Short mmCIF file of C-alpha atoms and ligand atoms in Angstrom, two decimals:
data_model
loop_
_atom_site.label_atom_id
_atom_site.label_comp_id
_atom_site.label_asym_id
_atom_site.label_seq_id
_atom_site.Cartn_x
_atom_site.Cartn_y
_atom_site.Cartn_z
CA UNK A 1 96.23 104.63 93.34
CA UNK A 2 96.44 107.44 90.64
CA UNK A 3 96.42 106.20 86.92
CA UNK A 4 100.19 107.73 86.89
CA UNK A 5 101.33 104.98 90.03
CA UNK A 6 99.39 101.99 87.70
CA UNK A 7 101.38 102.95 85.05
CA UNK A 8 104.78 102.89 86.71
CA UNK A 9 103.48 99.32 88.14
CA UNK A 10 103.22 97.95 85.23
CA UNK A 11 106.48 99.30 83.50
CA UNK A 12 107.94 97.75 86.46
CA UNK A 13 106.15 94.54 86.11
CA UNK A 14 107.25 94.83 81.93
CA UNK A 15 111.15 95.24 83.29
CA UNK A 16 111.13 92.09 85.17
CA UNK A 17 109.27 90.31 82.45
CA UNK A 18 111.91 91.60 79.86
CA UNK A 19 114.49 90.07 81.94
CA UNK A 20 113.76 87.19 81.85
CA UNK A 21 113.53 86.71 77.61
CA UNK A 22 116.33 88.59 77.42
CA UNK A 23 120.40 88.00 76.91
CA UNK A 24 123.76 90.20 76.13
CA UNK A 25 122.86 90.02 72.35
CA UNK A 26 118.92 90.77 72.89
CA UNK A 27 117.65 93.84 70.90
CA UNK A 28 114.55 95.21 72.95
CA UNK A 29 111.98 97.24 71.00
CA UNK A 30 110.70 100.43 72.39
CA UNK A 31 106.80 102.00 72.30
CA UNK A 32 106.09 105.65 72.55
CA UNK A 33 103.96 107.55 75.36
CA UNK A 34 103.93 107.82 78.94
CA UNK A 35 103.59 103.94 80.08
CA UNK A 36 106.41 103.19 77.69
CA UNK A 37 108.25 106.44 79.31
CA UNK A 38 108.52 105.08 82.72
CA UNK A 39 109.20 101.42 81.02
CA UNK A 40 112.11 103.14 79.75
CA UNK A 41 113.43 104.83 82.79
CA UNK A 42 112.63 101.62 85.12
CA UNK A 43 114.71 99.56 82.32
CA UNK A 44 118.21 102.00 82.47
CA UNK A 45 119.29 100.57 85.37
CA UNK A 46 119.88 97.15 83.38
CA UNK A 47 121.10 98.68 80.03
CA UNK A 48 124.52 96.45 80.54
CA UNK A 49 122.14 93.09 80.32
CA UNK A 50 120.85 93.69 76.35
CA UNK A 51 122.33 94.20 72.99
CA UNK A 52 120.50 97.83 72.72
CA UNK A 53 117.28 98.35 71.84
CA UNK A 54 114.87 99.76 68.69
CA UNK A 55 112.81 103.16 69.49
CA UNK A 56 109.09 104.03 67.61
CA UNK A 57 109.76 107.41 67.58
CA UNK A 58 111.94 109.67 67.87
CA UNK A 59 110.79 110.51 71.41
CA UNK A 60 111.41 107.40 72.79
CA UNK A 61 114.75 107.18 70.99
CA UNK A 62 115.82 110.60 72.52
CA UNK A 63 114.75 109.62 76.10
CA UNK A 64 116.45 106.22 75.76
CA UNK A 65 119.69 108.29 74.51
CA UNK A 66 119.19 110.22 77.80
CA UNK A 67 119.43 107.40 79.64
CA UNK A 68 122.41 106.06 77.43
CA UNK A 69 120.89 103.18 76.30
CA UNK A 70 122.31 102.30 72.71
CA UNK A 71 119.36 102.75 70.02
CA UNK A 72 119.83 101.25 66.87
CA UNK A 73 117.97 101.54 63.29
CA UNK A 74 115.74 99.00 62.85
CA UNK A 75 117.10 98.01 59.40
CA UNK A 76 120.43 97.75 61.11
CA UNK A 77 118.96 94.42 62.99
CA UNK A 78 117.92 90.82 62.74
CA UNK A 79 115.88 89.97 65.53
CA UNK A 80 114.02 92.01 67.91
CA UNK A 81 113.31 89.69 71.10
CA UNK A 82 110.56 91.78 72.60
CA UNK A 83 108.30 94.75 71.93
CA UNK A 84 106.81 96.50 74.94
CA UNK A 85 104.45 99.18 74.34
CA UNK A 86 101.23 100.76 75.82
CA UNK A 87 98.00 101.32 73.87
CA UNK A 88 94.83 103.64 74.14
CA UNK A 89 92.36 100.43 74.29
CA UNK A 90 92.64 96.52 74.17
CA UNK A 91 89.93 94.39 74.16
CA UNK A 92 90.07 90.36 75.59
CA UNK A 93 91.33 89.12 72.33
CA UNK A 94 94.09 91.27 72.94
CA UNK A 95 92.74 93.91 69.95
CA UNK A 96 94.08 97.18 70.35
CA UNK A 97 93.76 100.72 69.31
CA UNK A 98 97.01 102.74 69.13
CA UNK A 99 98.24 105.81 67.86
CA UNK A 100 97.13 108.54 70.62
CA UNK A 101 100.56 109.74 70.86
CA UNK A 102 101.06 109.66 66.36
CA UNK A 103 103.45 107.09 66.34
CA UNK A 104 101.16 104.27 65.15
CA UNK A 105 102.74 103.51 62.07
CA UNK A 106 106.39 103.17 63.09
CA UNK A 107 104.54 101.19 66.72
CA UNK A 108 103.18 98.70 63.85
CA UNK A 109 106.31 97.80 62.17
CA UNK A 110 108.11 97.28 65.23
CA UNK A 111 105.25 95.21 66.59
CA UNK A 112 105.33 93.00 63.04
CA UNK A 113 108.82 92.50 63.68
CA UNK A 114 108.63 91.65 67.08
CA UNK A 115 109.20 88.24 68.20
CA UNK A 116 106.94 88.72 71.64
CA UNK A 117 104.80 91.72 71.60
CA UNK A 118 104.21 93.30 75.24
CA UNK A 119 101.15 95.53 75.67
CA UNK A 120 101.04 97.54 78.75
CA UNK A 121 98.16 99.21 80.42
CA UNK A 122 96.58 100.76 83.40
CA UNK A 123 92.79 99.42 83.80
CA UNK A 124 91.21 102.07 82.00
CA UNK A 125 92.43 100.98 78.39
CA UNK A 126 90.93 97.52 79.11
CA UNK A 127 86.89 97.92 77.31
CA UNK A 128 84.52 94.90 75.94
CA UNK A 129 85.00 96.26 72.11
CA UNK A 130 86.92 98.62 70.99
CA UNK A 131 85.99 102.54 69.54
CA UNK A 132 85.09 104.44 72.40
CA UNK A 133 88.20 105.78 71.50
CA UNK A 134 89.08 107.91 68.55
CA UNK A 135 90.96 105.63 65.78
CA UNK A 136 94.17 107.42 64.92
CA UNK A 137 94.72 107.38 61.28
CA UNK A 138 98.34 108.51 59.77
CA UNK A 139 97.41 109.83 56.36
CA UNK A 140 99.92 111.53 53.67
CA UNK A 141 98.70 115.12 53.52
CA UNK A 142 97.46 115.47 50.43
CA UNK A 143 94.79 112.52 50.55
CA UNK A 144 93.18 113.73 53.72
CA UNK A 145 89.59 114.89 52.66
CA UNK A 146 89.64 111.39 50.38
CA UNK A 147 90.33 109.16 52.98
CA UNK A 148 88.20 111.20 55.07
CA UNK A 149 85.35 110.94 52.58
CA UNK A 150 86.12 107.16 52.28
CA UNK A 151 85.81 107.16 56.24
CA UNK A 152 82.56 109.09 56.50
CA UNK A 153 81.28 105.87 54.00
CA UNK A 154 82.08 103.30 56.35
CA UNK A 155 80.65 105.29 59.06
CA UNK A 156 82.99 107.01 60.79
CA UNK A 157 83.27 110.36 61.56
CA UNK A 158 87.21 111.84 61.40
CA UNK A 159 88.62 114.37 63.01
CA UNK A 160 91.77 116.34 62.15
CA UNK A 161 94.42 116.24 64.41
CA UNK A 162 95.42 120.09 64.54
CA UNK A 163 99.09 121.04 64.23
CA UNK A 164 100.57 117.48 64.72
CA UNK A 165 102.75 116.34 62.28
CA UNK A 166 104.29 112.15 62.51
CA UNK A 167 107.67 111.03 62.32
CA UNK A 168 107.03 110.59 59.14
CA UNK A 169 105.93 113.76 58.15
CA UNK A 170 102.43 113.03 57.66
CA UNK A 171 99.11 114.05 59.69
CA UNK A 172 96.53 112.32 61.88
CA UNK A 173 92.47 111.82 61.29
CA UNK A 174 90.83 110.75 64.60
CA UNK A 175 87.70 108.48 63.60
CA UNK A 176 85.03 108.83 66.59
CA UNK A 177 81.47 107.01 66.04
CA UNK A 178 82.97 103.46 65.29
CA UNK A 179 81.93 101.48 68.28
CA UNK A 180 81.63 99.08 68.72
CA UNK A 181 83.95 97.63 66.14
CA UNK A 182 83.48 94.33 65.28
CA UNK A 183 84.97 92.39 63.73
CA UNK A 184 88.30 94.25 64.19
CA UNK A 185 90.35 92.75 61.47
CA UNK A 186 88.09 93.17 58.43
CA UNK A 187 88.18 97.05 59.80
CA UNK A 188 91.79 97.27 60.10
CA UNK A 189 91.99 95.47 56.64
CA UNK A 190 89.34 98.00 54.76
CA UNK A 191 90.84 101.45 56.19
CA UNK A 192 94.62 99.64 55.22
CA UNK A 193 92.81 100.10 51.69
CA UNK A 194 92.13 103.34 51.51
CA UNK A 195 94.51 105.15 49.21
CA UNK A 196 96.45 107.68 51.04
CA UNK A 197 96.38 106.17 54.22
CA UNK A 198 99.48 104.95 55.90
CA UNK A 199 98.85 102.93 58.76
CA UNK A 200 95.77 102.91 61.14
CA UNK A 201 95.38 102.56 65.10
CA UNK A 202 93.96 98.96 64.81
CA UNK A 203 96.84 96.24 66.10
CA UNK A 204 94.00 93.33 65.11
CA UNK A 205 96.27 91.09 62.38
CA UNK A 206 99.13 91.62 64.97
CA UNK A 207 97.50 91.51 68.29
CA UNK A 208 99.03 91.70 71.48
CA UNK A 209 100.73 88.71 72.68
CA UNK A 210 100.69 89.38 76.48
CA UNK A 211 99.39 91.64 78.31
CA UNK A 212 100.06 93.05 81.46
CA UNK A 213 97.22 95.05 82.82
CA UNK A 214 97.43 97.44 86.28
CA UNK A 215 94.65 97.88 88.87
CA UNK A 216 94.38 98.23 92.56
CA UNK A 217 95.18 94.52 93.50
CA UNK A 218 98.25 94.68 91.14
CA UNK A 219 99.23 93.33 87.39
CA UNK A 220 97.59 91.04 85.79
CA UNK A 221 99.07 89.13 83.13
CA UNK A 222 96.39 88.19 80.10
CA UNK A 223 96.98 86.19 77.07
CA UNK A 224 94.07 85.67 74.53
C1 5RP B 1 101.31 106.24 71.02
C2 5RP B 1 100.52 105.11 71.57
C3 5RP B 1 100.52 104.92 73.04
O1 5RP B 1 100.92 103.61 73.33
C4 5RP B 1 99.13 105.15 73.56
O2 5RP B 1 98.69 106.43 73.16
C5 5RP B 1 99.08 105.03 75.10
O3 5RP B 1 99.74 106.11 75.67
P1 5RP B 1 99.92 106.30 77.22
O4 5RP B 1 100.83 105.20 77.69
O5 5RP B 1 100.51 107.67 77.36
O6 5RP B 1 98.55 106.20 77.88
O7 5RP B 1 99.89 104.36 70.87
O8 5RP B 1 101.13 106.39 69.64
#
């Protein structure tokens, strides 16, 4: 099976989850990239059975608005039921790094708001420890060669995501050279205290709660 038919298996697997936590007044939250893309095309067939839903980037808010699903602003709700979202690694304890497709920082708030948060993955995301992959770090322009100097002294070594600006109007350092990272949290914690950064790719002090992971045999569902 090609990594594009494990991701629609899981999105599928994600819909029928969502269903059942679900009801008419339900607001679902929405992740950004191509897993969460065919979540959100496998969930329009059911857009009469929730509220509406809450989008992590303006992508995913204009595909959902394709699809006619009602998208509201995230300050304009109380609850958010359920968060489903892919990720670029996740670990056993349900660790992840985010933020390959620049929307980690708008990904995090949803996820903190998030009643259930629903990571979904094809079986190449799943690794030991995280930091094979790049750590995407949103940064506010004008502090990128400080927090990239305050990166290089924790060991990292960031990279400047060319021509990609967020959501939010800020810009990307990828961080190779950090695995393995461990532990997670104190990481996410000291890069959180870098000034001029915004948010970074760790999801460590908001973990995955579930998560539903594709291979061959089918999806597997993993708590930690
Ligand atoms: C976007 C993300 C994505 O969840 C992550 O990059 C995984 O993407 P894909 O589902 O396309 O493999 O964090 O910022």
């Amino acid at each position: 099976m090609n990594q594009d038919k494990l991701k629609q298996s899981v999105a599928q697997a994600a819909v029928d989850y969502t269903l059942t936590r679900i009801n008419g007044d339900s607001i679902v939250g929405i992740g950004t990239g191509s897993t969460a893309n065919f979540f959100i095309d496998l969930l329009a067939p059911h857009r009469g059975k929730f509220a509406g839903t809450v989008a992590s980037s303006a992508a995913s808010e204009e595909r959902l608005r394709g699809h006619r699903i009602p998208v509201y602003e995230l300050n304009a709700v109380d609850d958010v039921a359920i968060y489903i979202d892919g990720a670029d690694e996740t670990n056993p304890q349900l660790e992840l790094i985010k933020g390959g497709g620049a929307a980690l920082t708008r990904e995090k708030i949803v996820a903190a708001v998030a009643r259930e948060f629903v990571c979904i993955a094809d079986q190449s995301k799943w690794v030991d420890h995280l930091g094979v992959y790049p750590l995407p770090i949103e940064v506010i322009p004008m502090a990128r060669s400080h927090v990239a100097r305050e990166l290089v002294k924790l060991g990292g070594d960031p990279v400047y995501r060319q021509g990609v600006i967020t959501d939010n109007g800020n810009v990307i350092l990828d961080v190779y050279r950090l695995h393995p990272i461990s532990p997670v949290r104190d990481l996410e914690e000291k890069i959180n205290n870098i000034t001029g950064v915004v948010t970074n790719g760790l999801f460590a002090l908001r973990p995955a709660d579930i998560l539903l992971l594709a291979n061959e045999d089918g999806v597997k569902t993993i708590t930690a």
